[in-house]
């Protein structure tokens, strides 16, 4: 690659309202040699700083954008083991061909998933995955997403698709803890387990890739309202079934056969009649072992998907039967009226194949060697030639394998597909075979390359053309980037009324053996006007050459029509319907098999079927938001960390990556309708303190008034510190924004600036809101505290008042009761004393006059022995406080208090107070000198018995006092 190649891209300026914006004219020499020179100078200047080349995360930042500069950047990045690079709307993924530790770990997934702005992280396939996931969340139309992974065989498409599926199985399930863990785990696991099964049955080791997908697939990951993965469905395209019976030189059959051969137990070998040293014609390069040869993984995945042991047995028996069938050979017959004989060593294989397929051996042999021709209601048997016999054998193997594969896909879908009511959005992952160009190419390659053309067209239509067309419709002056539009190539292949496909179908539907040369003549005649098809006049082999977007491919015509017919002899289908293998029987008796037998496959040709399925895929893609990932194979030998420039540049050119970068770099990738723009960024003008009158303009009204909107856009730009006149219509590199008729066109840098400003204003607003809120809260807290204090004070005073009132009432009751009680006691005591006086008058000498006068007992004054049985209760109660005092006092103090409470004179010698237990109170008082008086008391159960409300009272006493005179 040198700068001469770069001359194909010449920059040209375009003007928009006075300013110049960089645009490009692709492919074609510049009419100005000085431009070439300056470009070369720029390229040299750019490449001088080699140490910086790997820092370009996005190739749109490369300046100037040429194949050389882009290539050098990718190479520099690959050297430092950076494998992902943005190229505008596309992600370029270079295959490292060796596992890179921690590049796809769970932690990395979480990092990208949780990042507020994953785009700011290093380019990664997880950015694409996350962007798609967030788009679904955003619910902006179109909500459903498609991740289109393209690249040539071995570039890493399947690897990338697997990474994407693992990513969604992780992030879309991580927040699902609330759901039944069982369900979630089961569905994620099932979705992931569909991979090893489909790869075992649909992938093979080819010269370009040890694990080459021999079918295309579109996986829909179904998400529910909460963005959780609830199911998935798989749509497959064009399995390369010819590989079952015919493997290209140095390539292998499908992995599953080798897995069986290498991983079977002795018991299984016995059942499959497959000894260790058994060689199968259809298993070339069996000695080569690759990491995909893991039978255990496939069986485990089958178990997880719900394929039970009996079904597995049936599947493996069918596969073993196919292998044995491959060893059946026929010898040529000299007599055309007689069927070909089986070669001697083939007899056993035919027998075993029949046993494994559970069909009668004779019938199998018959079907392979004799054709049944229908003539009206009559059937005529016609022996087949040796070549026909081999073809019928191969056809049988292919149809069984293809139907088995289809059954498996259906089973997987039934197992992982969620009910329509449970999911609402999906993310589709498309992994189709890459562009193929071999020495000999036939119908398979034509179909594969046609599919790639379709995808390229989708990319062109969606991105390159749509973007530029929009510039024009919005009134932007734009110097077009000349991208390679492959519409004419597609017209050649699938167009109407005349195209390669239509002619092929016509030829296939004619009830005659096709001739390659005749067909070539027909093609030449019908398609000579199309520039995308050519013929090598000197070649002896009938062929045609198609100029695809990715390069020219020679297609061999021989066998193409037959392959397109893909006829399956009805007797073979009838035979398989009779199979005692339940699975085989079911596969061929279902509705599709019925159609197949009744109409014959020749009616629905391979290309028409493929075209239909691709068209429905395209319909789905058109209704989704696409995300493109271009996988690049850095070297043809799959060597780790080896970068071959020639190999890479071819792929970059083939997928139009340079054009993509140009359009992304020179154009305005962000286009926002005025109204949405104002809704999002109008606040910048509003909160930046501008006095512009446009601030007061009603946004709703403005959306209709383009001039006003433009004025506002200018204000917004002013607030960014940008000169609107330069940025809107500015010079080269200054033109960041354009106002179209209905939309604002922005560069990524402009968008970043706007977003930054918006974020700043929002955070200022948030800060103001927080301050207000805090102030408000503080005030509220203070007010609350004051109110609480007031309430507490009021309540406390109310409580106290209530308490005092209760006490007052209680005191009044007590006083009242006490007074009554005291009066009662007094009267009782007086009555008792009156009785005692009477008694003394009658029986004993008179009591001491002091006693009589005071109405109290003065034992000391008793001259004569008297018998006092006890003191009245009233006296006891009246004296209670003193007693209490005496209980707490000790010694003399106590004695004095007791005497005082009994109103006893304290003359010494007349009586004695004894305290038996000092600590517990007075035990007795003994009178002197004639005998002693014992005073007993006991505590009253009455509340307040120890209180003496009225201290002046002359009534004294204990709770209960018993006086006892002992002689
Ligand atoms: N990101 C990667 N990291 C490590 N190895 C990778 C990576 N991508 C691809 N590979 C390696 O490259 C091989 C080929 O990749 P893959 O099978 O995905 O290619 P493909 O594009 O799907 O090819 P085909 O079209 O033939 O199916 C893988 O088997 C793997 O070993």
mmCIF file of N, CA and C and ligand atoms in Angstrom, residues 83-84 94-100 103-104 151-160 162-163 203 206 208-214 291-292 431-434 436 631 638, ligand 1:
data_model
loop_
_atom_site.group_PDB
_atom_site.id
_atom_site.type_symbol
_atom_site.label_atom_id
_atom_site.label_comp_id
_atom_site.label_asym_id
_atom_site.label_seq_id
_atom_site.Cartn_x
_atom_site.Cartn_y
_atom_site.Cartn_z
ATOM 1 N N UNK A 83 -7.726 -4.739 19.696
ATOM 2 C CA UNK A 83 -8.341 -5.425 18.557
ATOM 3 C C UNK A 83 -9.622 -4.757 18.041
ATOM 4 N N UNK A 84 -10.148 -3.823 18.798
ATOM 5 C CA UNK A 84 -11.382 -3.160 18.357
ATOM 6 C C UNK A 84 -11.128 -1.684 18.086
ATOM 7 N N UNK A 94 -10.546 -6.872 14.778
ATOM 8 C CA UNK A 94 -9.444 -7.662 14.208
ATOM 9 C C UNK A 94 -9.326 -8.965 14.998
ATOM 10 N N UNK A 95 -9.156 -10.052 14.283
ATOM 11 C CA UNK A 95 -9.107 -11.360 14.950
ATOM 12 C C UNK A 95 -7.704 -11.601 15.512
ATOM 13 N N UNK A 96 -7.585 -11.773 16.833
ATOM 14 C CA UNK A 96 -6.244 -12.003 17.403
ATOM 15 C C UNK A 96 -5.752 -13.439 17.161
ATOM 16 N N UNK A 97 -6.667 -14.327 16.848
ATOM 17 C CA UNK A 97 -6.370 -15.753 16.663
ATOM 18 C C UNK A 97 -5.721 -16.382 17.888
ATOM 19 N N UNK A 98 -5.973 -15.811 19.007
ATOM 20 C CA UNK A 98 -5.571 -16.461 20.266
ATOM 21 C C UNK A 98 -6.414 -15.854 21.383
ATOM 22 N N UNK A 99 -6.733 -16.655 22.368
ATOM 23 C CA UNK A 99 -7.568 -16.109 23.440
ATOM 24 C C UNK A 99 -6.837 -14.983 24.155
ATOM 25 N N UNK A 100 -7.538 -13.891 24.394
ATOM 26 C CA UNK A 100 -6.941 -12.755 25.102
ATOM 27 C C UNK A 100 -7.519 -12.745 26.515
ATOM 28 N N UNK A 103 -10.417 -10.247 28.244
ATOM 29 C CA UNK A 103 -11.016 -9.316 27.283
ATOM 30 C C UNK A 103 -12.539 -9.451 27.281
ATOM 31 N N UNK A 104 -13.006 -10.636 27.642
ATOM 32 C CA UNK A 104 -14.457 -10.861 27.606
ATOM 33 C C UNK A 104 -14.978 -11.366 28.952
ATOM 34 N N UNK A 151 -17.927 -10.332 7.620
ATOM 35 C CA UNK A 151 -16.491 -10.546 7.451
ATOM 36 C C UNK A 151 -16.279 -11.849 6.717
ATOM 37 N N UNK A 152 -15.065 -12.067 6.290
ATOM 38 C CA UNK A 152 -14.840 -13.296 5.521
ATOM 39 C C UNK A 152 -14.657 -14.496 6.443
ATOM 40 N N UNK A 153 -14.583 -15.637 5.825
ATOM 41 C CA UNK A 153 -14.516 -16.855 6.624
ATOM 42 C C UNK A 153 -13.272 -16.837 7.516
ATOM 43 N N UNK A 154 -13.467 -17.065 8.795
ATOM 44 C CA UNK A 154 -12.350 -17.079 9.744
ATOM 45 C C UNK A 154 -12.064 -15.715 10.335
ATOM 46 N N UNK A 155 -12.874 -14.727 10.000
ATOM 47 C CA UNK A 155 -12.601 -13.379 10.498
ATOM 48 C C UNK A 155 -13.049 -13.217 11.959
ATOM 49 N N UNK A 156 -13.922 -14.088 12.408
ATOM 50 C CA UNK A 156 -14.342 -14.012 13.812
ATOM 51 C C UNK A 156 -15.814 -13.685 14.017
ATOM 52 N N UNK A 157 -16.631 -13.967 13.020
ATOM 53 C CA UNK A 157 -18.070 -13.633 13.143
ATOM 54 C C UNK A 157 -18.734 -14.495 14.206
ATOM 55 N N UNK A 158 -18.469 -15.793 14.127
ATOM 56 C CA UNK A 158 -19.133 -16.693 15.080
ATOM 57 C C UNK A 158 -18.672 -16.380 16.502
ATOM 58 N N UNK A 159 -17.387 -16.109 16.633
ATOM 59 C CA UNK A 159 -16.833 -15.747 17.950
ATOM 60 C C UNK A 159 -17.542 -14.510 18.482
ATOM 61 N N UNK A 160 -17.667 -13.512 17.598
ATOM 62 C CA UNK A 160 -18.294 -12.255 18.002
ATOM 63 C C UNK A 160 -19.759 -12.482 18.392
ATOM 64 N N UNK A 162 -21.059 -15.163 19.502
ATOM 65 C CA UNK A 162 -21.093 -15.857 20.790
ATOM 66 C C UNK A 162 -20.880 -14.872 21.941
ATOM 67 N N UNK A 163 -19.935 -13.935 21.738
ATOM 68 C CA UNK A 163 -19.669 -12.914 22.776
ATOM 69 C C UNK A 163 -20.931 -12.098 23.039
ATOM 70 N N UNK A 203 -21.142 -26.668 11.603
ATOM 71 C CA UNK A 203 -19.803 -26.129 11.342
ATOM 72 C C UNK A 203 -18.860 -27.247 10.906
ATOM 73 N N UNK A 206 -12.548 -26.108 7.663
ATOM 74 C CA UNK A 206 -12.233 -25.843 6.247
ATOM 75 C C UNK A 206 -10.781 -25.360 6.168
ATOM 76 N N UNK A 208 -9.876 -22.476 5.525
ATOM 77 C CA UNK A 208 -9.765 -21.107 6.023
ATOM 78 C C UNK A 208 -10.078 -20.961 7.496
ATOM 79 N N UNK A 209 -10.775 -21.950 8.010
ATOM 80 C CA UNK A 209 -11.203 -21.808 9.400
ATOM 81 C C UNK A 209 -11.518 -23.183 9.969
ATOM 82 N N UNK A 210 -10.912 -23.468 11.112
ATOM 83 C CA UNK A 210 -11.158 -24.778 11.740
ATOM 84 C C UNK A 210 -12.587 -24.959 12.210
ATOM 85 N N UNK A 211 -13.251 -23.846 12.391
ATOM 86 C CA UNK A 211 -14.626 -23.946 12.890
ATOM 87 C C UNK A 211 -15.527 -23.068 12.021
ATOM 88 N N UNK A 212 -15.571 -23.421 10.762
ATOM 89 C CA UNK A 212 -16.290 -22.573 9.812
ATOM 90 C C UNK A 212 -17.788 -22.896 9.823
ATOM 91 N N UNK A 213 -18.586 -21.843 9.972
ATOM 92 C CA UNK A 213 -20.050 -22.063 9.954
ATOM 93 C C UNK A 213 -20.451 -22.367 8.521
ATOM 94 N N UNK A 214 -21.133 -23.460 8.328
ATOM 95 C CA UNK A 214 -21.578 -23.830 6.985
ATOM 96 C C UNK A 214 -23.066 -23.530 6.815
ATOM 97 N N UNK A 291 -10.073 -28.389 18.551
ATOM 98 C CA UNK A 291 -10.722 -28.244 19.866
ATOM 99 C C UNK A 291 -12.236 -28.407 19.810
ATOM 100 N N UNK A 292 -12.791 -28.294 18.614
ATOM 101 C CA UNK A 292 -14.248 -28.451 18.495
ATOM 102 C C UNK A 292 -14.678 -29.924 18.564
ATOM 103 N N UNK A 431 -25.315 -13.679 11.892
ATOM 104 C CA UNK A 431 -23.985 -14.222 11.600
ATOM 105 C C UNK A 431 -24.119 -15.055 10.339
ATOM 106 N N UNK A 432 -23.772 -14.438 9.234
ATOM 107 C CA UNK A 432 -23.849 -15.217 7.980
ATOM 108 C C UNK A 432 -22.450 -15.473 7.460
ATOM 109 N N UNK A 433 -22.371 -16.506 6.658
ATOM 110 C CA UNK A 433 -21.079 -16.858 6.065
ATOM 111 C C UNK A 433 -20.514 -15.652 5.316
ATOM 112 N N UNK A 434 -19.212 -15.529 5.360
ATOM 113 C CA UNK A 434 -18.560 -14.405 4.685
ATOM 114 C C UNK A 434 -18.446 -14.641 3.189
ATOM 115 N N UNK A 436 -17.163 -15.594 -0.310
ATOM 116 C CA UNK A 436 -16.315 -16.742 -0.659
ATOM 117 C C UNK A 436 -15.875 -16.679 -2.112
ATOM 118 N N UNK A 631 -15.736 -7.850 10.932
ATOM 119 C CA UNK A 631 -14.622 -8.661 11.430
ATOM 120 C C UNK A 631 -13.566 -8.750 10.334
ATOM 121 N N UNK A 638 -4.449 -18.043 9.827
ATOM 122 C CA UNK A 638 -4.976 -18.072 11.203
ATOM 123 C C UNK A 638 -3.841 -18.105 12.236
HETATM 124 N N1 LIG B 1 -11.961 -12.201 19.507
HETATM 125 C C1 LIG B 1 -11.284 -13.335 19.349
HETATM 126 N N2 LIG B 1 -10.393 -13.706 20.288
HETATM 127 C C2 LIG B 1 -9.704 -14.847 20.149
HETATM 128 N N3 LIG B 1 -9.821 -15.684 19.085
HETATM 129 C C3 LIG B 1 -10.696 -15.366 18.130
HETATM 130 C C4 LIG B 1 -11.490 -14.178 18.218
HETATM 131 N N4 LIG B 1 -12.257 -14.114 17.136
HETATM 132 C C5 LIG B 1 -11.992 -15.223 16.415
HETATM 133 N N5 LIG B 1 -11.064 -15.960 17.007
HETATM 134 C C6 LIG B 1 -10.468 -17.210 16.500
HETATM 135 O O1 LIG B 1 -10.671 -17.253 15.117
HETATM 136 C C7 LIG B 1 -11.358 -18.440 14.756
HETATM 137 C C8 LIG B 1 -12.301 -18.179 13.621
HETATM 138 O O2 LIG B 1 -13.338 -17.380 14.092
HETATM 139 P P1 LIG B 1 -14.849 -17.643 13.659
HETATM 140 O O3 LIG B 1 -15.152 -19.087 13.628
HETATM 141 O O4 LIG B 1 -15.677 -16.804 14.530
HETATM 142 O O5 LIG B 1 -14.826 -17.094 12.194
HETATM 143 P P2 LIG B 1 -16.069 -16.846 11.242
HETATM 144 O O6 LIG B 1 -15.941 -15.480 10.722
HETATM 145 O O7 LIG B 1 -17.316 -17.187 11.928
HETATM 146 O O8 LIG B 1 -15.786 -17.851 10.091
HETATM 147 P P3 LIG B 1 -16.833 -18.624 9.163
HETATM 148 O O9 LIG B 1 -17.448 -17.632 8.262
HETATM 149 O O10 LIG B 1 -15.995 -19.564 8.447
HETATM 150 O O11 LIG B 1 -17.787 -19.291 10.071
HETATM 151 C C9 LIG B 1 -12.053 -18.913 16.002
HETATM 152 O O12 LIG B 1 -12.173 -20.291 16.016
HETATM 153 C C10 LIG B 1 -11.122 -18.438 17.092
HETATM 154 O O13 LIG B 1 -10.126 -19.383 17.307
#
